[in-house]
PDB file of C-alpha atoms in Angstrom:
ATOM      1  CA  GLU C 103     361.696 100.922  33.207  1.00 86.00           C
ATOM      2  CA  ILE C 104     360.804  98.526  35.999  1.00 92.00           C
ATOM      3  CA  VAL C 105     359.893  95.013  34.903  1.00 96.00           C
ATOM      4  CA  LEU C 106     357.374  93.058  36.967  1.00 97.00           C
ATOM      5  CA  THR C 107     357.415  89.264  36.772  1.00 98.00           C
ATOM      6  CA  GLN C 108     354.419  87.337  38.048  1.00 98.00           C
ATOM      7  CA  SER C 109     354.390  83.678  38.981  1.00 97.00           C
ATOM      8  CA  PRO C 110     353.000  81.235  38.345  1.00 98.00           C
ATOM      9  CA  ALA C 111     351.524  82.033  34.945  1.00 98.00           C
ATOM     10  CA  THR C 112     348.584  79.763  35.737  1.00 98.00           C
ATOM     11  CA  LEU C 113     347.424  78.471  39.101  1.00 98.00           C
ATOM     12  CA  SER C 114     344.887  75.647  39.280  1.00 98.00           C
ATOM     13  CA  LEU C 115     343.077  75.334  42.589  1.00 98.00           C
ATOM     14  CA  SER C 116     339.709  74.291  43.984  1.00 97.00           C
ATOM     15  CA  PRO C 117     337.154  76.453  45.783  1.00 97.00           C
ATOM     16  CA  GLY C 118     337.991  76.655  49.459  1.00 97.00           C
ATOM     17  CA  GLU C 119     341.738  76.350  48.887  1.00 98.00           C
ATOM     18  CA  ARG C 120     344.302  79.045  49.603  1.00 98.00           C
ATOM     19  CA  ALA C 121     345.873  80.894  46.665  1.00 98.00           C
ATOM     20  CA  THR C 122     349.293  82.518  46.723  1.00 98.00           C
ATOM     21  CA  LEU C 123     350.335  84.688  43.794  1.00 98.00           C
ATOM     22  CA  SER C 124     353.748  86.280  43.421  1.00 98.00           C
ATOM     23  CA  CYS C 125     355.027  89.483  41.814  1.00 98.00           C
ATOM     24  CA  ARG C 126     358.726  90.294  41.622  1.00 98.00           C
ATOM     25  CA  ALA C 127     360.098  93.703  40.556  1.00 97.00           C
ATOM     26  CA  SER C 128     363.374  94.210  38.691  1.00 96.00           C
ATOM     27  CA  GLN C 129     364.292  96.904  41.212  1.00 96.00           C
ATOM     28  CA  SER C 130     362.856  98.113  44.486  1.00 96.00           C
ATOM     29  CA  VAL C 131     359.431  99.707  44.375  1.00 95.00           C
ATOM     30  CA  SER C 132     359.365 100.140  48.162  1.00 94.00           C
ATOM     31  CA  GLY C 133     355.769  99.378  49.177  1.00 93.00           C
ATOM     32  CA  TYR C 134     354.166 100.877  46.091  1.00 94.00           C
ATOM     33  CA  LEU C 135     352.726  97.766  44.498  1.00 96.00           C
ATOM     34  CA  VAL C 136     349.146  97.445  43.274  1.00 97.00           C
ATOM     35  CA  TRP C 137     347.037  94.387  42.433  1.00 98.00           C
ATOM     36  CA  TYR C 138     344.106  94.216  40.019  1.00 98.00           C
ATOM     37  CA  GLN C 139     341.578  91.483  39.298  1.00 98.00           C
ATOM     38  CA  GLN C 140     340.148  90.964  35.819  1.00 98.00           C
ATOM     39  CA  LYS C 141     337.290  88.602  35.089  1.00 97.00           C
ATOM     40  CA  PRO C 142     336.540  87.447  31.515  1.00 94.00           C
ATOM     41  CA  GLY C 143     334.914  90.166  29.451  1.00 94.00           C
ATOM     42  CA  GLN C 144     335.274  92.746  32.197  1.00 97.00           C
ATOM     43  CA  ALA C 145     337.545  95.664  32.929  1.00 98.00           C
ATOM     44  CA  PRO C 146     340.222  95.270  35.584  1.00 98.00           C
ATOM     45  CA  ARG C 147     339.233  96.155  39.134  1.00 97.00           C
ATOM     46  CA  LEU C 148     341.496  97.633  41.798  1.00 97.00           C
ATOM     47  CA  LEU C 149     342.059  95.041  44.493  1.00 97.00           C
ATOM     48  CA  ILE C 150     345.018  96.015  46.675  1.00 97.00           C
ATOM     49  CA  TYR C 151     347.058  99.233  46.737  1.00 95.00           C
ATOM     50  CA  ASP C 152     350.391 100.009  48.366  1.00 94.00           C
ATOM     51  CA  ALA C 153     351.116  96.316  48.795  1.00 96.00           C
ATOM     52  CA  SER C 154     348.651  95.555  51.581  1.00 97.00           C
ATOM     53  CA  ASN C 155     345.662  97.903  51.572  1.00 96.00           C
ATOM     54  CA  ARG C 156     342.373  96.531  50.300  1.00 97.00           C
ATOM     55  CA  ALA C 157     340.416  98.810  47.991  1.00 96.00           C
ATOM     56  CA  THR C 158     336.847  99.749  48.832  1.00 94.00           C
ATOM     57  CA  GLY C 159     334.508  96.791  48.797  1.00 96.00           C
ATOM     58  CA  ILE C 160     337.192  94.110  48.522  1.00 97.00           C
ATOM     59  CA  PRO C 161     336.510  91.116  50.802  1.00 97.00           C
ATOM     60  CA  ALA C 162     338.832  90.378  53.700  1.00 98.00           C
ATOM     61  CA  ARG C 163     339.872  87.040  52.174  1.00 98.00           C
ATOM     62  CA  PHE C 164     342.141  89.053  49.872  1.00 98.00           C
ATOM     63  CA  SER C 165     345.396  90.196  51.408  1.00 98.00           C
ATOM     64  CA  GLY C 166     348.664  91.553  50.113  1.00 98.00           C
ATOM     65  CA  SER C 167     352.149  91.627  51.528  1.00 98.00           C
ATOM     66  CA  GLY C 168     355.721  92.408  50.643  1.00 97.00           C
ATOM     67  CA  SER C 169     358.103  95.282  50.089  1.00 97.00           C
ATOM     68  CA  GLY C 170     361.106  96.119  47.971  1.00 97.00           C
ATOM     69  CA  THR C 171     361.098  93.621  45.112  1.00 97.00           C
ATOM     70  CA  ASP C 172     358.971  90.700  46.319  1.00 98.00           C
ATOM     71  CA  PHE C 173     355.223  90.819  46.793  1.00 98.00           C
ATOM     72  CA  THR C 174     352.449  88.320  47.412  1.00 98.00           C
ATOM     73  CA  LEU C 175     348.703  88.339  46.904  1.00 98.00           C
ATOM     74  CA  THR C 176     346.912  85.779  49.051  1.00 98.00           C
ATOM     75  CA  ILE C 177     343.322  84.639  48.789  1.00 98.00           C
ATOM     76  CA  SER C 178     342.639  82.764  52.013  1.00 97.00           C
ATOM     77  CA  SER C 179     339.743  80.588  50.858  1.00 97.00           C
ATOM     78  CA  LEU C 180     338.777  80.691  47.203  1.00 98.00           C
ATOM     79  CA  GLU C 181     335.217  81.523  46.234  1.00 97.00           C
ATOM     80  CA  PRO C 182     333.891  80.644  42.751  1.00 96.00           C
ATOM     81  CA  GLU C 183     333.928  84.333  41.758  1.00 97.00           C
ATOM     82  CA  ASP C 184     337.662  84.643  42.539  1.00 98.00           C
ATOM     83  CA  PHE C 185     338.744  82.663  39.482  1.00 97.00           C
ATOM     84  CA  ALA C 186     340.121  85.380  37.239  1.00 98.00           C
ATOM     85  CA  VAL C 187     343.368  86.926  36.033  1.00 98.00           C
ATOM     86  CA  TYR C 188     345.396  88.964  38.503  1.00 98.00           C
ATOM     87  CA  TYR C 189     347.862  91.696  37.538  1.00 98.00           C
ATOM     88  CA  CYS C 190     350.396  93.560  39.603  1.00 98.00           C
ATOM     89  CA  GLN C 191     351.524  97.106  38.840  1.00 97.00           C
ATOM     90  CA  GLN C 192     354.179  99.379  40.330  1.00 94.00           C
ATOM     91  CA  ARG C 193     353.423 103.005  41.049  1.00 89.00           C
ATOM     92  CA  VAL C 194     356.728 104.401  42.256  1.00 88.00           C
ATOM     93  CA  HIS C 195     358.720 104.902  39.055  1.00 85.00           C
ATOM     94  CA  TRP C 196     356.339 106.310  36.497  1.00 89.00           C
ATOM     95  CA  PRO C 197     355.518 107.091  33.796  1.00 91.00           C
ATOM     96  CA  PRO C 198     355.437 104.624  32.276  1.00 90.00           C
ATOM     97  CA  ILE C 199     353.026 102.595  34.350  1.00 93.00           C
ATOM     98  CA  THR C 200     354.133  98.973  34.107  1.00 94.00           C
ATOM     99  CA  PHE C 201     352.120  95.822  34.730  1.00 96.00           C
ATOM    100  CA  GLY C 202     353.115  92.251  35.312  1.00 98.00           C
ATOM    101  CA  GLN C 203     352.104  89.739  32.670  1.00 98.00           C
ATOM    102  CA  GLY C 204     349.318  88.348  34.845  1.00 98.00           C
ATOM    103  CA  THR C 205     348.519  85.147  36.723  1.00 98.00           C
ATOM    104  CA  ARG C 206     345.486  83.179  35.608  1.00 98.00           C
ATOM    105  CA  LEU C 207     343.723  81.552  38.544  1.00 98.00           C
ATOM    106  CA  GLU C 208     341.642  78.690  37.222  1.00 97.00           C
ATOM    107  CA  ILE C 209     339.353  76.098  38.746  1.00 94.00           C
ATOM    108  CA  LYS C 210     340.973  72.706  39.186  1.00 93.00           C
TER     109      LYS C 210
ATOM    110  CA  GLU R 249     328.849 107.312  41.594  1.00 94.00           C
ATOM    111  CA  VAL R 250     332.065 107.471  39.607  1.00 96.00           C
ATOM    112  CA  GLN R 251     331.583 106.124  36.092  1.00 97.00           C
ATOM    113  CA  LEU R 252     333.577 106.022  32.866  1.00 98.00           C
ATOM    114  CA  VAL R 253     332.065 105.157  29.487  1.00 98.00           C
ATOM    115  CA  GLU R 254     334.281 104.720  26.432  1.00 98.00           C
ATOM    116  CA  SER R 255     333.157 104.997  22.831  1.00 98.00           C
ATOM    117  CA  GLY R 256     334.604 105.417  19.366  1.00 97.00           C
ATOM    118  CA  GLY R 257     336.129 102.030  18.745  1.00 97.00           C
ATOM    119  CA  GLY R 258     335.633 100.062  15.557  1.00 97.00           C
ATOM    120  CA  LEU R 259     337.277  98.528  12.518  1.00 98.00           C
ATOM    121  CA  ILE R 260     339.857 100.726  10.819  1.00 97.00           C
ATOM    122  CA  GLN R 261     342.354 100.103   8.049  1.00 98.00           C
ATOM    123  CA  PRO R 262     346.098 100.242   8.697  1.00 98.00           C
ATOM    124  CA  GLY R 263     347.323 103.818   8.451  1.00 98.00           C
ATOM    125  CA  GLY R 264     343.952 105.213   9.430  1.00 98.00           C
ATOM    126  CA  SER R 265     342.890 107.400  12.339  1.00 98.00           C
ATOM    127  CA  LEU R 266     340.369 107.027  15.107  1.00 98.00           C
ATOM    128  CA  ARG R 267     339.374 109.100  18.134  1.00 98.00           C
ATOM    129  CA  LEU R 268     338.253 107.413  21.319  1.00 98.00           C
ATOM    130  CA  SER R 269     336.130 109.187  23.897  1.00 98.00           C
ATOM    131  CA  CYS R 270     335.681 108.522  27.590  1.00 98.00           C
ATOM    132  CA  ALA R 271     332.728 110.269  29.195  1.00 98.00           C
ATOM    133  CA  ALA R 272     333.060 110.670  32.939  1.00 98.00           C
ATOM    134  CA  SER R 273     330.463 111.186  35.620  1.00 97.00           C
ATOM    135  CA  GLY R 274     330.659 111.529  39.380  1.00 96.00           C
ATOM    136  CA  PHE R 275     333.969 113.404  39.311  1.00 96.00           C
ATOM    137  CA  THR R 276     335.807 116.079  37.310  1.00 96.00           C
ATOM    138  CA  VAL R 277     338.188 114.784  34.644  1.00 97.00           C
ATOM    139  CA  SER R 278     340.360 117.917  34.638  1.00 95.00           C
ATOM    140  CA  ASN R 279     341.009 117.625  38.393  1.00 94.00           C
ATOM    141  CA  ASN R 280     342.423 114.110  38.106  1.00 95.00           C
ATOM    142  CA  PHE R 281     345.170 112.210  36.374  1.00 96.00           C
ATOM    143  CA  MET R 282     343.554 110.100  33.641  1.00 97.00           C
ATOM    144  CA  SER R 283     345.093 107.224  31.698  1.00 98.00           C
ATOM    145  CA  TRP R 284     344.401 105.034  28.709  1.00 98.00           C
ATOM    146  CA  VAL R 285     345.332 101.354  29.024  1.00 98.00           C
ATOM    147  CA  ARG R 286     344.946  98.778  26.268  1.00 98.00           C
ATOM    148  CA  GLN R 287     344.717  95.012  26.093  1.00 98.00           C
ATOM    149  CA  ALA R 288     345.386  93.107  22.894  1.00 98.00           C
ATOM    150  CA  PRO R 289     343.217  90.015  22.382  1.00 97.00           C
ATOM    151  CA  GLY R 290     344.252  87.319  24.831  1.00 96.00           C
ATOM    152  CA  LYS R 291     347.122  89.422  26.176  1.00 97.00           C
ATOM    153  CA  GLY R 292     347.931  91.436  29.280  1.00 97.00           C
ATOM    154  CA  LEU R 293     347.507  95.095  30.152  1.00 98.00           C
ATOM    155  CA  GLU R 294     349.596  97.781  28.464  1.00 98.00           C
ATOM    156  CA  TRP R 295     349.582 101.384  29.655  1.00 97.00           C
ATOM    157  CA  VAL R 296     349.248 103.819  26.739  1.00 98.00           C
ATOM    158  CA  SER R 297     349.101 107.405  27.983  1.00 98.00           C
ATOM    159  CA  VAL R 298     348.362 109.702  30.911  1.00 97.00           C
ATOM    160  CA  ILE R 299     347.256 113.311  31.224  1.00 97.00           C
ATOM    161  CA  TYR R 300     347.971 115.043  34.500  1.00 96.00           C
ATOM    162  CA  SER R 301     345.633 117.533  36.112  1.00 94.00           C
ATOM    163  CA  ASP R 302     348.079 120.315  35.125  1.00 95.00           C
ATOM    164  CA  GLY R 303     347.847 119.217  31.471  1.00 96.00           C
ATOM    165  CA  ARG R 304     351.172 117.438  31.129  1.00 97.00           C
ATOM    166  CA  THR R 305     350.985 114.338  28.968  1.00 98.00           C
ATOM    167  CA  TYR R 306     353.088 111.186  28.691  1.00 97.00           C
ATOM    168  CA  TYR R 307     353.023 108.257  26.310  1.00 98.00           C
ATOM    169  CA  ALA R 308     354.269 104.712  25.985  1.00 97.00           C
ATOM    170  CA  ASP R 309     357.120 104.430  23.502  1.00 97.00           C
ATOM    171  CA  SER R 310     354.937 102.204  21.326  1.00 97.00           C
ATOM    172  CA  VAL R 311     352.491 105.047  20.607  1.00 98.00           C
ATOM    173  CA  LYS R 312     354.619 108.170  20.985  1.00 98.00           C
ATOM    174  CA  GLY R 313     354.232 110.494  18.003  1.00 98.00           C
ATOM    175  CA  ARG R 314     351.096 108.696  16.811  1.00 98.00           C
ATOM    176  CA  PHE R 315     348.610 109.025  19.700  1.00 98.00           C
ATOM    177  CA  THR R 316     347.458 112.177  21.493  1.00 98.00           C
ATOM    178  CA  ILE R 317     345.617 112.304  24.803  1.00 98.00           C
ATOM    179  CA  SER R 318     343.420 115.287  25.590  1.00 98.00           C
ATOM    180  CA  ARG R 319     340.367 116.319  27.548  1.00 98.00           C
ATOM    181  CA  ASP R 320     337.396 118.665  27.262  1.00 97.00           C
ATOM    182  CA  SER R 321     336.449 120.186  30.599  1.00 96.00           C
ATOM    183  CA  SER R 322     333.097 121.445  29.323  1.00 97.00           C
ATOM    184  CA  LYS R 323     332.114 117.886  28.381  1.00 98.00           C
ATOM    185  CA  ASN R 324     333.973 116.194  31.250  1.00 98.00           C
ATOM    186  CA  THR R 325     335.399 113.850  28.655  1.00 98.00           C
ATOM    187  CA  LEU R 326     338.797 112.305  27.963  1.00 98.00           C
ATOM    188  CA  TYR R 327     339.985 111.571  24.430  1.00 98.00           C
ATOM    189  CA  LEU R 328     342.609 109.527  22.653  1.00 98.00           C
ATOM    190  CA  GLN R 329     343.390 110.542  19.085  1.00 98.00           C
ATOM    191  CA  MET R 330     345.052 107.629  17.323  1.00 98.00           C
ATOM    192  CA  ASN R 331     346.818 108.209  14.006  1.00 98.00           C
ATOM    193  CA  SER R 332     348.897 105.979  11.735  1.00 98.00           C
ATOM    194  CA  LEU R 333     347.231 102.923  13.193  1.00 98.00           C
ATOM    195  CA  ARG R 334     348.931  99.555  12.863  1.00 98.00           C
ATOM    196  CA  ALA R 335     347.746  95.991  13.239  1.00 98.00           C
ATOM    197  CA  ASP R 336     349.494  95.736  16.612  1.00 97.00           C
ATOM    198  CA  ASP R 337     347.325  98.582  17.919  1.00 98.00           C
ATOM    199  CA  THR R 338     344.372  96.181  17.849  1.00 98.00           C
ATOM    200  CA  ALA R 339     343.108  95.991  21.408  1.00 98.00           C
ATOM    201  CA  VAL R 340     340.407  96.862  23.871  1.00 98.00           C
ATOM    202  CA  TYR R 341     341.131 100.388  25.065  1.00 98.00           C
ATOM    203  CA  TYR R 342     340.203 101.307  28.628  1.00 98.00           C
ATOM    204  CA  CYS R 343     340.177 104.744  30.169  1.00 98.00           C
ATOM    205  CA  ALA R 344     340.952 104.852  33.860  1.00 98.00           C
ATOM    206  CA  LYS R 345     340.968 107.380  36.652  1.00 97.00           C
ATOM    207  CA  HIS R 346     343.797 107.888  39.118  1.00 95.00           C
ATOM    208  CA  PRO R 347     343.422 108.834  42.772  1.00 89.00           C
ATOM    209  CA  PRO R 348     344.892 112.320  43.312  1.00 85.00           C
ATOM    210  CA  GLY R 349     348.507 112.369  42.181  1.00 81.00           C
ATOM    211  CA  LEU R 350     349.016 108.613  42.252  1.00 87.00           C
ATOM    212  CA  ALA R 351     349.757 106.001  39.598  1.00 88.00           C
ATOM    213  CA  THR R 352     347.076 103.661  40.908  1.00 94.00           C
ATOM    214  CA  LEU R 353     344.045 103.182  38.633  1.00 96.00           C
ATOM    215  CA  ASP R 354     341.008 103.168  40.891  1.00 95.00           C
ATOM    216  CA  CYS R 355     338.179 103.268  38.371  1.00 97.00           C
ATOM    217  CA  TRP R 356     338.036 101.802  34.873  1.00 98.00           C
ATOM    218  CA  GLY R 357     335.622 102.082  31.992  1.00 98.00           C
ATOM    219  CA  GLN R 358     334.188  99.027  30.282  1.00 97.00           C
ATOM    220  CA  GLY R 359     336.504  99.398  27.288  1.00 98.00           C
ATOM    221  CA  THR R 360     336.087  99.908  23.566  1.00 98.00           C
ATOM    222  CA  LEU R 361     337.492  97.564  20.932  1.00 98.00           C
ATOM    223  CA  VAL R 362     339.733  98.902  18.185  1.00 98.00           C
ATOM    224  CA  THR R 363     340.498  96.522  15.316  1.00 98.00           C
ATOM    225  CA  VAL R 364     343.098  97.540  12.771  1.00 98.00           C
ATOM    226  CA  SER R 365     342.801  95.365   9.700  1.00 97.00           C
ATOM    227  CA  SER R 366     342.473  95.602   5.953  1.00 95.00           C
TER     228      SER R 366
END
């Protein structure tokens, strides 16, 4: 089973700043890495699939990069609605589907 | 519009059983991979089970032998039968749809809370 490790656990930033979130896989997942956003009290929402492709309706300030074992989610300029928890997930070696433990992006 | 609506959660005693339902609209459940994912209070996401379009099913080790995923094509509904419930099964349970043949989860329901407690 592939283990995904996200860092940092919590990221404190201000609106307008750039956010960089990391996800590292215990073995290569090629480019098959997915990102989700979860706001308090809501279900997760698909954000980025296959490392760098934005899902339908996702603003251009969200971008993903990486391949193999190291991946990054970047939010270029934080909006108030972007403060949430972000999860990565690999889709190459499944089942089981495995998620990272999440990064909480909070307002500084 | 693709929509998923879960129901069936509630308070149940340890050792009890519960069946969750996930009513789908805007697409056909039996033509898609469908998963259940759970989230314990204050914790991260944990995948529980998947049913493929061909009917094959898979489970997380933590629920294998206790939970059963199924679907009813006539009702366009996904189910999760949960038996021998334990306190550590307490969580919000989400159903989610996959794009064709992929492990990505592109649409999620709002979740239903299951609390296992005496």
